[in-house]
Coordinates of C-alpha atoms in Angstrom, one line a residue:
M174 CA 114.7 91.6 122.7
G175 CA 114.8 95.2 123.8
V176 CA 111.8 97.4 123.2
H177 CA 113.6 100.6 122.3
R178 CA 111.2 102.6 124.5
E179 CA 113.3 105.7 124.3
H180 CA 112.9 105.9 120.6
Q181 CA 109.1 105.3 120.7
Q182 CA 108.7 108.7 122.3
A183 CA 109.9 110.4 119.1
Y184 CA 106.4 111.2 118.0
R185 CA 104.4 113.3 120.4
R186 CA 101.5 115.7 120.0
G187 CA 101.1 115.9 123.7
D188 CA 100.4 113.7 126.6
D189 CA 96.8 113.4 125.7
D190 CA 97.6 111.8 122.3
E191 CA 100.1 109.4 123.9
S192 CA 97.5 108.5 126.5
V193 CA 94.9 107.8 123.9
A194 CA 97.3 105.7 121.8
A195 CA 98.3 103.6 124.8
E196 CA 94.7 103.0 125.8
A197 CA 93.7 102.1 122.3
R198 CA 96.7 99.8 121.8
A199 CA 95.9 98.0 125.1
A200 CA 92.3 97.6 124.0
M201 CA 93.4 96.2 120.6
V202 CA 95.6 93.6 122.3
R203 CA 92.9 92.6 124.8
G204 CA 90.5 92.1 121.9
M205 CA 93.0 89.8 120.1
V206 CA 93.6 87.9 123.2
D207 CA 89.9 87.4 123.8
D208 CA 89.2 86.2 120.3
G209 CA 92.1 83.7 120.4
S210 CA 94.3 85.3 117.8
L211 CA 97.0 86.3 120.2
D212 CA 98.0 83.7 122.7
D213 CA 101.8 83.6 122.4
P214 CA 103.3 85.7 125.3
A215 CA 106.2 87.0 123.2
W216 CA 104.0 88.2 120.3
R217 CA 101.6 89.7 122.8
T218 CA 104.4 91.8 124.2
A219 CA 105.4 92.8 120.7
F220 CA 101.9 94.0 119.9
E221 CA 101.7 95.8 123.3
E222 CA 105.0 97.7 122.7
V223 CA 105.2 98.4 119.0
P224 CA 103.1 101.5 118.4
R225 CA 101.0 100.9 115.2
H226 CA 100.0 104.6 114.9
L227 CA 103.7 105.5 114.1
F228 CA 103.4 103.3 111.0
V229 CA 100.2 104.8 109.7
P230 CA 100.6 108.6 109.8
Y231 CA 97.7 108.7 107.3
Y232 CA 95.3 106.2 105.8
F233 CA 92.1 106.3 103.7
V234 CA 88.6 105.4 104.8
G235 CA 85.4 105.3 102.8
G236 CA 84.1 108.7 101.9
P237 CA 84.0 111.4 99.2
G238 CA 87.0 113.4 100.3
G239 CA 90.0 111.5 98.8
P240 CA 91.2 109.6 95.8
G241 CA 88.8 107.0 94.5
G242 CA 86.0 108.4 96.7
R243 CA 88.0 107.9 99.9
D244 CA 88.6 110.3 102.8
R245 CA 92.1 110.7 104.3
L246 CA 92.7 110.7 108.0
W247 CA 96.1 111.9 109.2
R248 CA 98.1 112.6 112.3
D249 CA 98.6 116.3 111.6
D250 CA 95.0 117.2 110.9
P251 CA 94.3 120.6 112.5
D252 CA 90.8 119.4 113.4
P253 CA 91.2 117.6 116.8
V254 CA 88.1 115.5 116.3
R255 CA 89.5 114.1 113.0
R256 CA 92.9 113.7 114.5
L257 CA 91.4 111.6 117.4
R258 CA 89.5 109.6 114.8
W259 CA 92.8 108.9 113.0
L260 CA 94.5 107.8 116.3
R261 CA 91.7 105.5 117.4
G262 CA 91.3 104.1 114.0
A263 CA 95.0 103.1 113.9
Y264 CA 94.2 100.6 116.6
A265 CA 91.0 99.2 115.3
D266 CA 91.3 95.5 114.4
G267 CA 91.0 96.1 110.7
A268 CA 93.1 96.6 107.6
L269 CA 94.0 100.2 106.7
A270 CA 94.4 101.5 103.2
T271 CA 97.7 103.4 103.2
R272 CA 98.7 104.0 99.6
L273 CA 96.6 104.5 96.5
R274 CA 97.7 105.0 92.9
D275 CA 95.1 106.1 90.3
G276 CA 92.4 105.1 92.7
E277 CA 93.9 101.6 93.1
L278 CA 95.1 100.2 96.4
I279 CA 98.8 99.3 96.3
S280 CA 99.7 99.1 99.9
S281 CA 97.9 98.6 103.3
S282 CA 98.4 97.8 106.9
S283 CA 96.9 94.4 107.5
Q284 CA 94.3 93.5 110.1
P285 CA 96.2 93.1 113.4
S286 CA 94.5 89.9 114.4
L287 CA 95.3 88.3 111.1
M288 CA 98.9 89.5 111.4
A289 CA 99.0 87.9 114.9
R290 CA 97.8 84.6 113.5
M291 CA 100.3 84.6 110.7
L292 CA 103.2 85.4 113.0
A293 CA 102.2 82.6 115.3
E294 CA 102.0 80.2 112.4
L295 CA 105.4 81.3 111.2
K296 CA 106.7 79.5 114.3
V297 CA 109.9 81.6 114.8
R298 CA 112.4 80.9 117.4
E299 CA 115.2 83.0 118.9
G300 CA 118.1 83.2 116.5
H301 CA 115.9 82.8 113.3
T302 CA 116.4 85.0 110.3
V303 CA 113.2 86.1 108.5
L304 CA 112.6 87.5 105.0
E305 CA 109.3 89.5 104.6
I306 CA 107.9 90.0 101.1
G307 CA 105.9 93.2 101.0
A308 CA 107.2 95.9 103.4
G309 CA 103.9 97.8 103.5
T310 CA 104.0 100.4 106.3
G311 CA 106.9 98.5 108.1
Y312 CA 104.6 97.5 111.1
N313 CA 105.0 93.8 110.5
A314 CA 108.8 94.2 110.2
G315 CA 108.7 96.2 113.4
L316 CA 106.9 93.3 115.2
L317 CA 109.5 90.8 113.9
S318 CA 112.4 93.1 114.9
H319 CA 111.0 93.4 118.4
R320 CA 110.9 89.6 118.7
L321 CA 114.1 88.7 116.9
G322 CA 116.3 91.8 116.7
D323 CA 116.9 94.2 113.8
G324 CA 119.7 92.3 112.2
R325 CA 117.7 89.1 111.7
V326 CA 114.8 90.7 109.7
T327 CA 114.9 91.7 106.0
T328 CA 111.8 93.2 104.3
V329 CA 111.5 93.7 100.6
D330 CA 109.2 95.7 98.4
L331 CA 109.3 96.7 94.7
D332 CA 108.2 100.3 95.2
P333 CA 110.9 102.7 96.4
E334 CA 108.3 105.0 97.9
I335 CA 107.0 102.2 100.0
T336 CA 110.4 101.1 101.2
E337 CA 111.4 104.7 102.0
S338 CA 108.4 105.3 104.1
A339 CA 108.6 101.9 105.8
R340 CA 112.2 102.6 106.7
T341 CA 111.2 106.0 108.1
H342 CA 108.4 104.6 110.2
L343 CA 110.6 101.8 111.5
A344 CA 113.3 104.3 112.5
T345 CA 110.7 106.5 114.2
A346 CA 109.6 103.6 116.3
G347 CA 113.2 102.6 117.1
Y348 CA 113.7 99.7 114.7
R349 CA 116.2 99.3 111.9
P350 CA 115.8 96.0 110.1
V351 CA 117.2 95.7 106.6
V352 CA 114.8 97.3 104.1
V353 CA 115.4 96.4 100.5
T354 CA 113.9 97.8 97.3
G355 CA 113.6 95.0 94.9
D356 CA 111.3 92.3 93.4
G357 CA 110.0 90.1 96.2
A358 CA 109.5 87.3 93.7
T359 CA 113.3 86.9 93.5
G360 CA 113.7 87.0 97.3
C361 CA 116.9 88.6 98.6
R362 CA 119.9 86.4 97.7
R363 CA 122.5 88.6 99.4
R364 CA 120.8 88.1 102.8
A365 CA 120.1 84.4 102.4
P366 CA 119.7 81.8 103.8
F367 CA 116.5 82.5 105.8
D368 CA 114.9 80.3 108.4
R369 CA 111.5 81.8 107.7
I370 CA 109.9 83.6 104.7
I371 CA 106.6 85.4 105.2
A372 CA 104.6 87.2 102.4
T373 CA 102.2 90.0 103.2
C374 CA 100.8 90.2 99.7
T375 CA 98.8 87.7 97.7
L376 CA 100.9 85.3 95.4
P377 CA 99.6 83.8 92.2
A378 CA 102.0 80.9 92.9
V379 CA 105.0 80.4 95.1
P380 CA 108.2 81.7 93.5
S381 CA 110.4 78.6 93.2
G382 CA 113.5 80.7 93.6
W383 CA 112.7 81.1 97.3
L384 CA 113.5 77.5 97.9
E385 CA 117.2 77.9 97.4
Q386 CA 117.3 80.9 99.7
C387 CA 115.8 78.8 102.6
A388 CA 117.9 77.2 105.3
D389 CA 117.3 73.6 106.2
G390 CA 114.1 73.2 108.1
A391 CA 112.8 76.6 106.9
R392 CA 109.1 77.5 106.7
I393 CA 107.2 79.7 104.2
L394 CA 103.9 81.4 105.0
A395 CA 102.1 83.2 102.3
P396 CA 98.6 84.3 101.1
L397 CA 97.4 82.4 98.0
S398 CA 94.0 81.9 96.5
T399 CA 92.1 83.7 99.3
G400 CA 93.8 81.5 101.9
L401 CA 97.1 81.1 103.8
I402 CA 99.5 78.4 102.8
A403 CA 102.1 77.1 105.3
L404 CA 105.0 75.3 103.6
D405 CA 107.8 73.4 105.2
I406 CA 111.1 72.9 103.4
G407 CA 112.4 69.4 102.8
D408 CA 114.9 67.5 100.7
D409 CA 114.6 64.1 98.9
S410 CA 116.1 62.2 96.1
H411 CA 114.6 64.7 93.6
G412 CA 116.1 67.7 95.4
R413 CA 114.6 70.5 97.5
Y414 CA 110.9 71.0 97.8
A415 CA 108.3 72.9 99.9
E416 CA 105.0 71.3 100.9
G417 CA 102.2 72.0 103.3
H418 CA 98.5 72.6 103.9
F419 CA 96.4 75.8 103.9
L420 CA 95.4 77.2 107.2
H421 CA 91.8 77.4 108.3
T422 CA 91.4 81.2 107.9
S423 CA 90.7 83.2 104.8
A424 CA 93.0 86.0 103.8
F425 CA 92.8 88.9 101.3
F426 CA 95.9 90.9 100.6
V427 CA 97.2 93.4 97.9
P428 CA 98.7 91.3 95.1
L429 CA 102.4 90.8 94.7
R430 CA 103.8 93.0 92.0
G431 CA 106.9 92.3 90.0
R432 CA 108.0 89.2 88.1
T433 CA 105.0 87.2 89.2
E434 CA 102.4 89.7 87.8
E435 CA 101.5 87.1 85.2
P436 CA 98.8 85.2 87.0
G437 CA 99.4 81.7 88.1
L438 CA 95.8 81.4 89.1
P439 CA 93.7 82.5 86.1
V440 CA 90.7 84.8 86.5
L441 CA 87.6 82.7 87.2
Q442 CA 85.7 82.1 84.0
R443 CA 82.8 80.0 82.7
I444 CA 80.9 80.1 85.9
G445 CA 77.6 80.6 84.2
G446 CA 75.0 78.1 85.3
L447 CA 76.5 77.5 88.7
P448 CA 74.1 77.8 91.6
R449 CA 74.1 81.2 93.2
K450 CA 74.3 79.6 96.6
A451 CA 77.5 77.9 95.7
L452 CA 79.1 81.0 94.2
E453 CA 78.3 82.9 97.4
N454 CA 80.1 80.2 99.5
D455 CA 83.6 81.4 100.5
L456 CA 85.0 77.8 100.6
F457 CA 83.7 77.0 97.1
R458 CA 85.1 80.3 95.7
F459 CA 88.4 79.4 97.4
M460 CA 88.4 76.0 95.5
L461 CA 87.4 77.7 92.3
S462 CA 90.3 80.1 92.5
L463 CA 92.8 77.3 93.4
T464 CA 91.7 75.1 90.5
A465 CA 91.0 77.8 87.9
G466 CA 92.5 76.9 84.5
S467 CA 92.9 73.3 85.5
L468 CA 89.4 72.2 86.5
D469 CA 86.1 73.2 84.8
P470 CA 84.0 75.2 87.4
H471 CA 81.1 72.7 87.0
E472 CA 83.5 69.8 87.6
A473 CA 84.8 71.7 90.6
L474 CA 81.3 72.0 92.0
S475 CA 80.7 68.2 91.6
L476 CA 84.0 67.4 93.3
W477 CA 83.3 69.9 96.1
E478 CA 79.9 68.4 96.8
R479 CA 81.2 64.8 96.5
E480 CA 83.9 65.6 99.0
K481 CA 81.4 67.1 101.4
R482 CA 82.4 70.7 101.0
P483 CA 86.1 70.4 102.1
Q484 CA 87.5 73.0 104.4
R485 CA 90.7 74.9 103.4
E486 CA 92.9 72.6 105.6
R487 CA 92.3 69.7 103.3
F488 CA 94.0 71.5 100.5
G489 CA 97.7 71.9 100.1
I490 CA 100.5 72.8 97.7
T491 CA 103.8 71.2 96.7
V492 CA 106.5 73.3 95.2
R493 CA 109.6 72.0 93.3
P494 CA 112.0 74.0 91.2
A495 CA 110.5 73.0 87.9
R496 CA 106.8 72.8 88.8
Q497 CA 104.2 73.1 91.6
W498 CA 100.8 71.8 92.1
A499 CA 97.8 72.1 94.5
W500 CA 96.0 69.0 95.9
L501 CA 93.2 67.8 98.0
D502 CA 94.2 65.5 100.9
D503 CA 97.2 63.9 99.3
P504 CA 100.0 65.5 97.1
S505 CA 100.2 62.2 95.3
G506 CA 96.5 61.5 95.3
P507 CA 93.8 61.6 92.6
Y508 CA 92.9 65.3 93.0
V509 CA 95.9 67.4 91.9
W510 CA 96.0 70.6 89.9
P511 CA 99.1 72.3 88.4
L512 CA 100.0 75.8 89.3
S513 CA 102.2 78.3 87.5
S514 CA 105.9 77.8 88.6
A515 CA 106.2 81.5 89.3
G516 CA 109.7 83.0 89.2
S517 CA 111.3 79.9 87.7

């Protein structure tokens, strides 16, 4: 699709800033190519041509100067050194805290390499329509619009301040997907059906209402239980369902707010007496989170050790309208754990 280059010149503080941004963006892309997170030529072009700094006019970094002990870097800082720090930081391969409320992080711009991996796993094709849950800064919607075209991308967020700023950032960069203020747990019925649904916020469970908004052969990609679940839509004699495995990578996002605020994955409890080495293991904590409320933590440790410390890819989820469950190796096997049927 077109790159809207003429619109991307809307923000200028001078040729020096543009030169620095272009250089930093190219370095970010090279780094993602080198680490293997960006190997699709179409997505590489999107990351090369969608300017991330337009989507993060300010963000917070650790320090004493801002809310919650954070320092704010912004594009209009009169100090050229701090302004340069803002501009280069916008193209670091890391998440950026972009919105705080009472010291709590409520919105961020995700790590670009993780975004690239998620977009690759979404497996979009020309002509697909995509629903994004969690508008954030609008950067991810901009990448999707670059690849698919504005009219095929819908992004939803509960917070009107977030959707307003995302819409502004997108327009500044030359993109105009549909930006909706609403509860992402309910999807966006008026724009359905969708070929792909991608969430950029952590879910407690997969909202079952999304299933009916999916086209045949659709795919859902979402953060859940410190991992990323990739679900394919199918139909059988019992009706529509979604099923799939977790990806290898870990993932930590701001939680989804709205109807699914009631946790589908209860807070970890009763972990006293578990070996410290196990509790410090990322894979075991993933399993603890996934099975919380269904499996005693000590039983989870026994199973984890008996199954030779299974990687995330061995776990999966099945979602049906009335219920959903997590499983190890086989959705009909001996190791299954119910999840909350969020949104049903």
